[in-house]
XYZ file of N, CA and C in Angstrom:
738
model
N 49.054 -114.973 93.851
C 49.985 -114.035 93.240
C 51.022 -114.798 92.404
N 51.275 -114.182 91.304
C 52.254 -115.005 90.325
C 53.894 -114.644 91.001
N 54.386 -115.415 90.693
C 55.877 -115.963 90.486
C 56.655 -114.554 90.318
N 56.231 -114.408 89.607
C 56.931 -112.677 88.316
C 56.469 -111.406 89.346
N 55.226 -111.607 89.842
C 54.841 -110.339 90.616
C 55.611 -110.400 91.980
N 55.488 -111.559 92.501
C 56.598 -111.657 93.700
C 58.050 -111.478 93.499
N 58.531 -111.378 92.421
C 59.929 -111.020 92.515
C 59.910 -109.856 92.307
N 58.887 -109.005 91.681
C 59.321 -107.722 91.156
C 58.875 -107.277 92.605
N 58.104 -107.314 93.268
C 57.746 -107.056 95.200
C 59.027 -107.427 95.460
N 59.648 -108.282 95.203
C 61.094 -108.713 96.300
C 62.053 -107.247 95.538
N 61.865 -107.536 94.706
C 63.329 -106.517 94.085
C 62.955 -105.039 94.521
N 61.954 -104.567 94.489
C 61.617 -103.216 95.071
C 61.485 -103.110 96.842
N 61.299 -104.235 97.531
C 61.405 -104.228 98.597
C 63.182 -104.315 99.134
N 63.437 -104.773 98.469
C 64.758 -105.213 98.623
C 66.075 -103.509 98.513
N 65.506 -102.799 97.741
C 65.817 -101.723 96.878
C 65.596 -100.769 98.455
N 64.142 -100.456 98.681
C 63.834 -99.567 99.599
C 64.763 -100.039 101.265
N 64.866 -101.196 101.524
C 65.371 -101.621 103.150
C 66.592 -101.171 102.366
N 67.382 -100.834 101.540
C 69.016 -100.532 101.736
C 68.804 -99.400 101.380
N 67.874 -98.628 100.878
C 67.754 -97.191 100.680
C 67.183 -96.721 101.889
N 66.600 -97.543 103.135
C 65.971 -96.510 104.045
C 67.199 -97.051 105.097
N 68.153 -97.916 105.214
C 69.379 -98.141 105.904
C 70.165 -96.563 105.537
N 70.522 -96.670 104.408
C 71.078 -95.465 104.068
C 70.488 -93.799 105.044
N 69.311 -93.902 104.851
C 68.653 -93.069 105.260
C 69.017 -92.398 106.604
N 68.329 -93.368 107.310
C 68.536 -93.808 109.005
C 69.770 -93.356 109.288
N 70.892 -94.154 108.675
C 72.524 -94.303 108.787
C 72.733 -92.671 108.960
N 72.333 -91.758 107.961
C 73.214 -90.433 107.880
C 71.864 -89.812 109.165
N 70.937 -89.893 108.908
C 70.045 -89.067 110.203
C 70.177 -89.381 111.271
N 70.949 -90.229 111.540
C 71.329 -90.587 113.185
C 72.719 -90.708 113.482
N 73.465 -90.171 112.168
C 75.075 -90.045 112.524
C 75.873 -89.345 113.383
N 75.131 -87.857 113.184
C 75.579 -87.205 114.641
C 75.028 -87.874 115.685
N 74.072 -88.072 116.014
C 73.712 -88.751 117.458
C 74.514 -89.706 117.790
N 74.476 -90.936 117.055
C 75.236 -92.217 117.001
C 76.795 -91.801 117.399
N 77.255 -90.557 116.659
C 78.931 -90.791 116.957
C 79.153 -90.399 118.279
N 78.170 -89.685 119.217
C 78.700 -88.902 120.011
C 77.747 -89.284 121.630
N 77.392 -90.470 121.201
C 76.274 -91.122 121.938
C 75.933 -93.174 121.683
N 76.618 -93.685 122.238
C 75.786 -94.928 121.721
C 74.681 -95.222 121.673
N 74.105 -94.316 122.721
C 72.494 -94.909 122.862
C 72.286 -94.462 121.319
N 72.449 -93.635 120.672
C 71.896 -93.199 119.055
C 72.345 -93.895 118.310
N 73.136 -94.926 118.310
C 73.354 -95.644 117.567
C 72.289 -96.946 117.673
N 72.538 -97.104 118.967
C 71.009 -98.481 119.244
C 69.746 -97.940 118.869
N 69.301 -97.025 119.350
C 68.215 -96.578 118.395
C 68.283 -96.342 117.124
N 69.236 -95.710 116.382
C 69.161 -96.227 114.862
C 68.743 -97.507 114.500
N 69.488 -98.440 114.920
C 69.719 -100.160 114.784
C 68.238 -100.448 114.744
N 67.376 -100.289 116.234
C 66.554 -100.418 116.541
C 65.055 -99.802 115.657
N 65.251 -98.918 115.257
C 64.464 -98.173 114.112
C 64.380 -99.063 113.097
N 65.691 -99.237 112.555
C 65.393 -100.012 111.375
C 65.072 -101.424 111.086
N 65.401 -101.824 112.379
C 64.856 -103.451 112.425
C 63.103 -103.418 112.327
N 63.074 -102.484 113.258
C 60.955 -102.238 113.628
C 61.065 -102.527 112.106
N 61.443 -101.092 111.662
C 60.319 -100.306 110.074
C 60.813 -101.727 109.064
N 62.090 -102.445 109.181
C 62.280 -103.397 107.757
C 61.561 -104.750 108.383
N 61.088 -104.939 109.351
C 59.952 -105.787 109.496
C 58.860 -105.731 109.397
N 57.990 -104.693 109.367
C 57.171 -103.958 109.443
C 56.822 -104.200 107.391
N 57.602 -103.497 107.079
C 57.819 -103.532 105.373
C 57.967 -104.611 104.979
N 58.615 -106.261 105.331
C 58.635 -107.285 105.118
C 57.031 -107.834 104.650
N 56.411 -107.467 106.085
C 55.001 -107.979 105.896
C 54.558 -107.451 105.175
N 54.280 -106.175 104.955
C 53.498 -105.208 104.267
C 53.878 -105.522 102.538
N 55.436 -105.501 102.219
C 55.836 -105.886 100.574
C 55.916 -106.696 100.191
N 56.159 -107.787 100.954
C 56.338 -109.518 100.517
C 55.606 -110.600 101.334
N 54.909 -110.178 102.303
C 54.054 -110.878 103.082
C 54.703 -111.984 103.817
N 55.827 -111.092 104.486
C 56.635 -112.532 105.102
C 56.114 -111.223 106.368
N 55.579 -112.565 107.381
C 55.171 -111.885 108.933
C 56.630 -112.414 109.562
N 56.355 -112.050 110.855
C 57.278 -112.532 111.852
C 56.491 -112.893 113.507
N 57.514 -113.575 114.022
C 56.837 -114.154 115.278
C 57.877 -114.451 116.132
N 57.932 -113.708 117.135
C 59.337 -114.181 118.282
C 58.511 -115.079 119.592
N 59.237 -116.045 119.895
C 58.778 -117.419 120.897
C 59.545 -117.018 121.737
N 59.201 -118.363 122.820
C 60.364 -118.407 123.687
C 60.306 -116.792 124.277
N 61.708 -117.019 125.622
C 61.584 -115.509 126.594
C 62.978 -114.711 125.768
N 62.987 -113.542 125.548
C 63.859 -113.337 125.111
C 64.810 -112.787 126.348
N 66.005 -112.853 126.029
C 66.938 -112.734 127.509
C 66.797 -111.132 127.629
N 67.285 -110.660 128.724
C 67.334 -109.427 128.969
C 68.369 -109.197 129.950
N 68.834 -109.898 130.297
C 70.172 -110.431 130.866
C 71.592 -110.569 130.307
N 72.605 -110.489 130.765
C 74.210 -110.900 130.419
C 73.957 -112.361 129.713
N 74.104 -112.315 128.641
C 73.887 -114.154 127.955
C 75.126 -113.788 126.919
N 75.047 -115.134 126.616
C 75.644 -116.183 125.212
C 74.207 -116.131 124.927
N 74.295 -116.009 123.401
C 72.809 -116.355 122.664
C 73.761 -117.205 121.251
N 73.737 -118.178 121.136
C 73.686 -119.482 120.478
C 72.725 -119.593 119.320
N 72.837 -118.666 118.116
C 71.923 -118.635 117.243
C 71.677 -119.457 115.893
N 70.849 -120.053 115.438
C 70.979 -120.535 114.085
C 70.545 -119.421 112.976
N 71.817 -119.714 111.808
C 72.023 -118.403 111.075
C 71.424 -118.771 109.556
N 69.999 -118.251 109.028
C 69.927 -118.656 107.554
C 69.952 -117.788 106.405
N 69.587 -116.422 107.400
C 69.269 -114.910 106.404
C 69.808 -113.866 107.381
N 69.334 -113.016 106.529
C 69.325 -111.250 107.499
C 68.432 -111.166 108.096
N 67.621 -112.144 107.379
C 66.033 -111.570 108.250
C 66.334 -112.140 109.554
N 67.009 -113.304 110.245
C 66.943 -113.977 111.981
C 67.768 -112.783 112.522
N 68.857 -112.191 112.117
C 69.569 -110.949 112.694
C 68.574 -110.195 112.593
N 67.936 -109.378 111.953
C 67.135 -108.346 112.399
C 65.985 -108.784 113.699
N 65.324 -110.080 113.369
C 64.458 -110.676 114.747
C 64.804 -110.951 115.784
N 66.050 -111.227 115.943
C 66.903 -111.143 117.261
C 66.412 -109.749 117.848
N 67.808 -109.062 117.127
C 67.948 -107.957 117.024
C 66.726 -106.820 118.050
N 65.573 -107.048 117.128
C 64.588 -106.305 117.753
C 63.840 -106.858 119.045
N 64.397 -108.129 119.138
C 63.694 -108.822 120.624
C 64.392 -108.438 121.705
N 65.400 -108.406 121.406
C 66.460 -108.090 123.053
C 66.760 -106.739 122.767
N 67.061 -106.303 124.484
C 67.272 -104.924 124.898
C 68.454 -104.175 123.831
N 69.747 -105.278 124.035
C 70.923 -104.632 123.509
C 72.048 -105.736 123.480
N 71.389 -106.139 121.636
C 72.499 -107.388 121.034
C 73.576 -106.636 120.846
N 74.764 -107.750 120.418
C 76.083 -107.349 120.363
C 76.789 -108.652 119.230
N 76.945 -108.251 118.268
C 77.293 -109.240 117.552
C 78.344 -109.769 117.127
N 78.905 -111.111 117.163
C 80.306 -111.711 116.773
C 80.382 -111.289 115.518
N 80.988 -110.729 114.563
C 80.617 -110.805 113.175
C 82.146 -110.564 112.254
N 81.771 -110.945 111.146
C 83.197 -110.879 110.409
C 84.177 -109.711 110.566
N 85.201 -109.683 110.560
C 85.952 -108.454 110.345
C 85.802 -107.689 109.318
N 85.268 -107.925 108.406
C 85.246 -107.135 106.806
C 84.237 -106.299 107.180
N 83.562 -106.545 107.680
C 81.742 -105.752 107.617
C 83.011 -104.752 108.679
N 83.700 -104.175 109.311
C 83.878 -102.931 109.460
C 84.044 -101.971 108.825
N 84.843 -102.599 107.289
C 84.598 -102.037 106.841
C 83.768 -100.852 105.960
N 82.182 -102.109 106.067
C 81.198 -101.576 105.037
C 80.890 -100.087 105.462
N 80.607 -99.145 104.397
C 79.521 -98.332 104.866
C 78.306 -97.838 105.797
N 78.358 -97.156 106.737
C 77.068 -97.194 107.537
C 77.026 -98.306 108.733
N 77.203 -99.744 108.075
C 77.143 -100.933 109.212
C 78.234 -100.900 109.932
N 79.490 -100.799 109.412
C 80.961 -100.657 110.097
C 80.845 -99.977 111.092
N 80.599 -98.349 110.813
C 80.264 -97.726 112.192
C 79.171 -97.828 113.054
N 77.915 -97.851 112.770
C 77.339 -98.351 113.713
C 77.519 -99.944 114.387
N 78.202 -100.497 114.227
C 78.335 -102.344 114.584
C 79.398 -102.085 115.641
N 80.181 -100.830 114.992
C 81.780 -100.521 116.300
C 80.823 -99.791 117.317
N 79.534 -98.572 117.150
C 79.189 -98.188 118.091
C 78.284 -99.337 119.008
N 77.900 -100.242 118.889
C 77.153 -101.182 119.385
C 77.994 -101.686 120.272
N 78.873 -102.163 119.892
C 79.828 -102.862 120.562
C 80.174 -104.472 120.157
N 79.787 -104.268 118.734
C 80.096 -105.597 117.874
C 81.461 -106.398 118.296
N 81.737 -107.788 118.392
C 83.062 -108.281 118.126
C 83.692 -108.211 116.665
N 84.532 -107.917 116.226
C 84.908 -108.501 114.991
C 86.045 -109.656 114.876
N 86.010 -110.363 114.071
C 86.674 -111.701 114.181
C 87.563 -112.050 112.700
N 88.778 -112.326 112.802
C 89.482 -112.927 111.656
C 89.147 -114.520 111.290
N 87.867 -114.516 110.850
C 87.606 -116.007 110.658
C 88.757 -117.235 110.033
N 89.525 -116.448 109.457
C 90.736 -117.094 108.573
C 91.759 -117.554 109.741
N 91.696 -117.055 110.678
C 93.289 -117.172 111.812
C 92.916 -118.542 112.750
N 91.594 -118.920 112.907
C 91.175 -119.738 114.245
C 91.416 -119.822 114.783
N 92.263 -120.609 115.767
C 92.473 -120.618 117.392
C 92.823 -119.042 117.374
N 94.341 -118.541 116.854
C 94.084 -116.993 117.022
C 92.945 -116.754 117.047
N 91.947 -116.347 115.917
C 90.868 -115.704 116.165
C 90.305 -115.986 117.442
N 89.917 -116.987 118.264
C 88.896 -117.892 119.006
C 89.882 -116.507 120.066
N 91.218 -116.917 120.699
C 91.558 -116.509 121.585
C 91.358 -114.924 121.624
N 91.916 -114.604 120.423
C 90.948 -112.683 120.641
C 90.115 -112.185 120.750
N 89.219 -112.926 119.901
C 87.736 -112.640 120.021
C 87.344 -112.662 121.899
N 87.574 -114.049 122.785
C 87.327 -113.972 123.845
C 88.131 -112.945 124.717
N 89.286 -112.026 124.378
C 90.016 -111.252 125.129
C 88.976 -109.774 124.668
N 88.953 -109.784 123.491
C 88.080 -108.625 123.310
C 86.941 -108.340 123.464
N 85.587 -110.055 123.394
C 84.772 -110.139 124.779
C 85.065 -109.130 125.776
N 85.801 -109.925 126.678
C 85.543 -109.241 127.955
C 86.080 -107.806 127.763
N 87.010 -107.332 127.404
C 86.805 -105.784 127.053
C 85.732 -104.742 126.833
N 85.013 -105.312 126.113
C 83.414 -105.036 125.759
C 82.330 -104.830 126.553
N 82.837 -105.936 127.519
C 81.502 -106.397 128.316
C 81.681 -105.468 130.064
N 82.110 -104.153 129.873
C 82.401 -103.479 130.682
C 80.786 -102.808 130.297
N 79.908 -102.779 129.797
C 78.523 -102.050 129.735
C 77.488 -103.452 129.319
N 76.850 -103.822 129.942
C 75.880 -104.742 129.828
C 74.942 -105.174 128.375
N 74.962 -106.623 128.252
C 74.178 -106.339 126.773
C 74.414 -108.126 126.349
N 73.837 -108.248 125.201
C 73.126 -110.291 125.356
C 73.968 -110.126 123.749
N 75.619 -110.852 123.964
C 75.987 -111.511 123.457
C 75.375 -112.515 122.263
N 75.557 -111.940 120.936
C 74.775 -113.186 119.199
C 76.230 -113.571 118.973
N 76.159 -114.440 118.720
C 77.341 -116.031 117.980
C 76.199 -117.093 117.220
N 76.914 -116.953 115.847
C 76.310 -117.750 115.067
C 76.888 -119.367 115.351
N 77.061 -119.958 116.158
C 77.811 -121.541 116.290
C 78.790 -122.177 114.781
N 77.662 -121.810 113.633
C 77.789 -122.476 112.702
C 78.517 -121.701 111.804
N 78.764 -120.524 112.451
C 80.130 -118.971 111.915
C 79.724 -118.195 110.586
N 78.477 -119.050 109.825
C 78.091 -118.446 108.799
C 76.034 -118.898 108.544
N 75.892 -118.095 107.715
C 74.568 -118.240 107.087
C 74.658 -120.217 106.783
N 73.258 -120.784 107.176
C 73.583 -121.967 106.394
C 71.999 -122.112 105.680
N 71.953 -122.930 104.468
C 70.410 -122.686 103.789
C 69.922 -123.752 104.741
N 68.590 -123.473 104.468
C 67.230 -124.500 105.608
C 67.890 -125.903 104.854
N 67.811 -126.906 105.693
C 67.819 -128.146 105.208
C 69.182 -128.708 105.153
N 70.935 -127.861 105.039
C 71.399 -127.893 104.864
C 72.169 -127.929 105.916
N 73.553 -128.979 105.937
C 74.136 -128.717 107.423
C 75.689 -128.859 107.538
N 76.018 -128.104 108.527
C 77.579 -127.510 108.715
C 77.684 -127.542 110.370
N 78.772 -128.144 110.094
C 79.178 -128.226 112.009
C 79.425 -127.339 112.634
N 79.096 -127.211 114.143
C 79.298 -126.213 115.000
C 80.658 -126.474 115.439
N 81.113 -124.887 115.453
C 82.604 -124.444 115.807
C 82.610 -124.300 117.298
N 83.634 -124.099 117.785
C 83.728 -124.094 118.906
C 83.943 -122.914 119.720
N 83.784 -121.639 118.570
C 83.715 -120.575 119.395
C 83.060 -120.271 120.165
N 81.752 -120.607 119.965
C 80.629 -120.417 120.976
C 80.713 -120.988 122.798
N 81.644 -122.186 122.573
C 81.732 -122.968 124.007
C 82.850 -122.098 124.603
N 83.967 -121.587 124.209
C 84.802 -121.053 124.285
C 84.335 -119.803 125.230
N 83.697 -119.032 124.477
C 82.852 -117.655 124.911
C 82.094 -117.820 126.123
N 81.504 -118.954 125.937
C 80.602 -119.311 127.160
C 81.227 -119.712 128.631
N 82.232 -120.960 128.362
C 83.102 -121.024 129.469
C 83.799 -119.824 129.913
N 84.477 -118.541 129.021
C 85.413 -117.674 129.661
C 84.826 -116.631 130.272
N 83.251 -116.275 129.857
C 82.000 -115.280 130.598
C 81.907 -115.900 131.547
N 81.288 -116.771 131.535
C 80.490 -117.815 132.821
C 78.666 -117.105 132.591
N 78.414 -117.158 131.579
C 77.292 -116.567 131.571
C 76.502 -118.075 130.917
N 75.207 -117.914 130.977
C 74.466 -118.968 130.270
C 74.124 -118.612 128.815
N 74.184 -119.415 128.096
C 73.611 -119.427 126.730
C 72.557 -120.284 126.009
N 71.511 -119.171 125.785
C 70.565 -119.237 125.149
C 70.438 -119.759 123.556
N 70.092 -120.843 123.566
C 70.068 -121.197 121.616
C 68.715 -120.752 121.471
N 69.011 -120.355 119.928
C 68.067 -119.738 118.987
C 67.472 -120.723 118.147
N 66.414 -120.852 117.902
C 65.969 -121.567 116.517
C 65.477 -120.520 115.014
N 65.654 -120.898 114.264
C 64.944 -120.148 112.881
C 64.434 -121.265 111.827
N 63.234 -120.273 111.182
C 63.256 -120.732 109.896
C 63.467 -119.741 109.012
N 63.557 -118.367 109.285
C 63.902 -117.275 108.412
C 63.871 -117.779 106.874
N 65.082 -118.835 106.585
C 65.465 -118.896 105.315
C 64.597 -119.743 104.388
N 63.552 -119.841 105.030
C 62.443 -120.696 103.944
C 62.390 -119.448 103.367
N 61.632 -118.150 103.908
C 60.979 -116.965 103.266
C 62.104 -115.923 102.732
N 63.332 -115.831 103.390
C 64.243 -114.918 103.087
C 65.478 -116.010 102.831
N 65.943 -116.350 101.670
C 67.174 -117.142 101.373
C 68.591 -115.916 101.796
N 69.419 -117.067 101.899
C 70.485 -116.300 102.252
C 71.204 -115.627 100.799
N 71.033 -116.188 99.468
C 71.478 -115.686 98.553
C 69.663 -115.273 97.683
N 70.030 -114.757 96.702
C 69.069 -113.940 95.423
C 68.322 -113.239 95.679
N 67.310 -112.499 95.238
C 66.310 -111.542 96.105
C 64.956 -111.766 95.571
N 64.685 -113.089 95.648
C 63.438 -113.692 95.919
C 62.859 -113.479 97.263
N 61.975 -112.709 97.832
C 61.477 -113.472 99.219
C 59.901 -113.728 98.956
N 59.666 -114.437 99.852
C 58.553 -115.446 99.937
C 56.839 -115.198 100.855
N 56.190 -114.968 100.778
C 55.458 -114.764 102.013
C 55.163 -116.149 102.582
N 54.727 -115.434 103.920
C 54.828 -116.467 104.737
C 54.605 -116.453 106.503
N 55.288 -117.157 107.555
C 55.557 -116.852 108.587
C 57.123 -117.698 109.293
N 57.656 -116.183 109.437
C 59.134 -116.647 109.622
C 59.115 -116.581 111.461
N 59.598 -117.688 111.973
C 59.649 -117.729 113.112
C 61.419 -117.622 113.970
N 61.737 -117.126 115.155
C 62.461 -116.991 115.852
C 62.026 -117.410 117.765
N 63.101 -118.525 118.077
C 62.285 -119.116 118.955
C 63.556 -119.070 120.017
N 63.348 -118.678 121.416
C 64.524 -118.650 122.116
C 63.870 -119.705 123.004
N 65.117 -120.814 123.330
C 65.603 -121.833 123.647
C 65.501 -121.654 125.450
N 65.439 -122.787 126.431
C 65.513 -122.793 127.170
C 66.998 -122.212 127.835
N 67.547 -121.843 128.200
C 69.286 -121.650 128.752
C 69.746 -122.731 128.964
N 71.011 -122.834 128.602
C 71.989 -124.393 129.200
C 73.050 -123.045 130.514
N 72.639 -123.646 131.497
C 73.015 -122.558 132.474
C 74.858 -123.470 132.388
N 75.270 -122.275 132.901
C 76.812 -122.168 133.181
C 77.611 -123.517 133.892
N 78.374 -124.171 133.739
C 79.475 -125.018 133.821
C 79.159 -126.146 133.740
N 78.823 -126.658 132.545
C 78.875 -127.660 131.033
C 79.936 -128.006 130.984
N 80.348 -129.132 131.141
C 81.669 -129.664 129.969
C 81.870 -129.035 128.469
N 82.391 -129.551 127.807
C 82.795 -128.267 126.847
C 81.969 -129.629 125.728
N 82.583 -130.111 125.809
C 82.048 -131.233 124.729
C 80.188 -131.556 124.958
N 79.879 -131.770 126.053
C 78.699 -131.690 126.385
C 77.545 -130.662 125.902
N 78.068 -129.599 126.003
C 77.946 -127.950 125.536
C 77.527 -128.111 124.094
N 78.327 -128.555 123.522
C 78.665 -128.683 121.990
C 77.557 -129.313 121.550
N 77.233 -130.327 122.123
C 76.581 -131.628 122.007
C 75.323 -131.143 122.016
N 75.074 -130.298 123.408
C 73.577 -129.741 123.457
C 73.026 -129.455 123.110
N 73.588 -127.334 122.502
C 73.686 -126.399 121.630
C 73.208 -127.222 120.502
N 74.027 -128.215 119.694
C 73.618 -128.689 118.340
C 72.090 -129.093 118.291
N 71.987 -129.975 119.235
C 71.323 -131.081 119.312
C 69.604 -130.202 119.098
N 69.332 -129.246 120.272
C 68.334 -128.375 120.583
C 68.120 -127.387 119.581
N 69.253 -126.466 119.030
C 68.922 -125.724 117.824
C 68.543 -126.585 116.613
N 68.984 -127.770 115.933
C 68.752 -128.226 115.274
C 67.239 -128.878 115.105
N 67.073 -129.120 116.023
C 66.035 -130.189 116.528
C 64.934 -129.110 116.109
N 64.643 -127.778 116.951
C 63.843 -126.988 116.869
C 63.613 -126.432 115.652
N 64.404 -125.917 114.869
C 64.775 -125.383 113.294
C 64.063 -125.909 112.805
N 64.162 -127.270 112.496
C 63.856 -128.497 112.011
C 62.205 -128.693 111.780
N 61.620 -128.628 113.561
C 60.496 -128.243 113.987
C 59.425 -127.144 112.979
N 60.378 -126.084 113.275
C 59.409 -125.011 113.054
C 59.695 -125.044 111.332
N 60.735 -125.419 110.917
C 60.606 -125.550 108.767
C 59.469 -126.429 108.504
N 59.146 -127.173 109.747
C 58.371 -128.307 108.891
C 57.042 -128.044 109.304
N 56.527 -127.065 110.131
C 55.424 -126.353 110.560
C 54.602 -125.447 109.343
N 55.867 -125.043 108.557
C 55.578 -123.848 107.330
C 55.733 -124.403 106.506
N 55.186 -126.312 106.355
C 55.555 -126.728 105.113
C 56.815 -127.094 104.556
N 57.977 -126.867 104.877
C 59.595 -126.816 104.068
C 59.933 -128.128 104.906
N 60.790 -129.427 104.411
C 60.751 -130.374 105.063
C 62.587 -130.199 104.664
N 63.006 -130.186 105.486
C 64.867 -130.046 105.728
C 65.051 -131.522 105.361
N 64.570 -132.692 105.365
C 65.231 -134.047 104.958
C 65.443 -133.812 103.264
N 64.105 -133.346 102.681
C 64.476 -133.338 101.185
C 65.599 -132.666 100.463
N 66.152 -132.196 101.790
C 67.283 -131.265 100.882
C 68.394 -132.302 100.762
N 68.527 -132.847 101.648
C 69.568 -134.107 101.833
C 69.627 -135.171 100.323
């Protein structure tokens, strides 16, 4: 398939997942406001059908490894696209996501992310942020459900690298729960910027647990060491070699 035909597949695929978000969003609004479970099933709907359509319009498959938790966790994720949030997403019972404060605002995602039981976070404030975010944790965590923290606080491209923050150890010590790291390669096939996507096979791989009371620095150390390592792994499985980006 040419170059030209795959983008015009990306741009119409790309077109329909925010037109059938839209969709979803208003047909499950009464349910959703007056019910959370209708809001997780919205969520849940649209992760299936925009994976589902991934393969089918751009020939990017998917593949979840590893056990996915079903348990009270920290999940320790590496972040490259939308596409590893939606594969999470649809693997576990009932994610809950750290995520910027602005996206409350957005349309459609704002309210369903507050009905989920999203954190939102002032990435700009830090230690503030760090300390609210964990007070509003546990507020949250009065109904059961597997904790997403991106370590690295943002999207980073394959190959490319940014240090882990310390919110994640933070969260983990003040739960006492274990946390699960994530691996991806998402962003070979789905970049975090333009609307090229790629076919392919995008993988999501859950990590053994680093069970509960870690040193903090140790933690840090781990988390990096294992998500990276694995990422790394599986880019270079699909061909994409993360040194050349360097």
């Amino acid at each position: 398939m040419s170059k030209a035909v795959q983008w015009i597949r990306s741009l119409v695929f790309m077109f329909v997942i925010y037109l059938w978000m839209l969709i979803l969003g208003i047909v499950f609004l009464p349910y959703a406001v007056f019910a959370k479970r209708g809001a997780l099933q919205a969520c849940k709907t649209y992760a299936r059908s925009t994976l589902w359509l991934a393969r089918w319009m751009v020939g990017i498959r998917s593949e979840v490894r590893g056990t996915p938790p079903t348990g009270e966790v920290v999940i320790g994720a590496k972040h490259q696209s939308f596409l590893d949030i939606i594969m999470i997403f649809n693997a576990i019972p009932h994610g809950k996501f750290i995520m910027k404060r602005e996206l409350l605002w957005t349309p459609i995602i704002g309210m369903y992310a507050r009905r989920l039981g999203c954190i939102p976070v002032n990435r700009g404030k830090k230690g503030a942020a760090v300390a609210k975010m964990v007070k509003d944790v546990a507020k949250e965590f009065t109904e059961p459900g597997q904790l997403v923290i991106y370590p690295q606080g943002t999207r980073v491209a394959p190959g490319a690298k940014k240090p882990y923050k310390v919110g994640t150890a933070v969260l983990y010590e003040g739960l006492g729960f274990p946390c699960v790291p994530v691996a991806t390669n998402a962003g070979v096939f789905w970049p975090r910027t333009g609307l090229m996507r790629k076919p392919g096979l995008a993988i999501v791989d859950f990590l053994e647990p680093i069970e509960p009371g870690v040193e903090r620095e140790e933690f840090l150390e781990r988390l990096e060491n294992v998500i990276e390592t694995r990422s790394d792994a599986l880019m270079q499985e699909v061909g994409f070699d993360p040194d050349a980006v360097h």
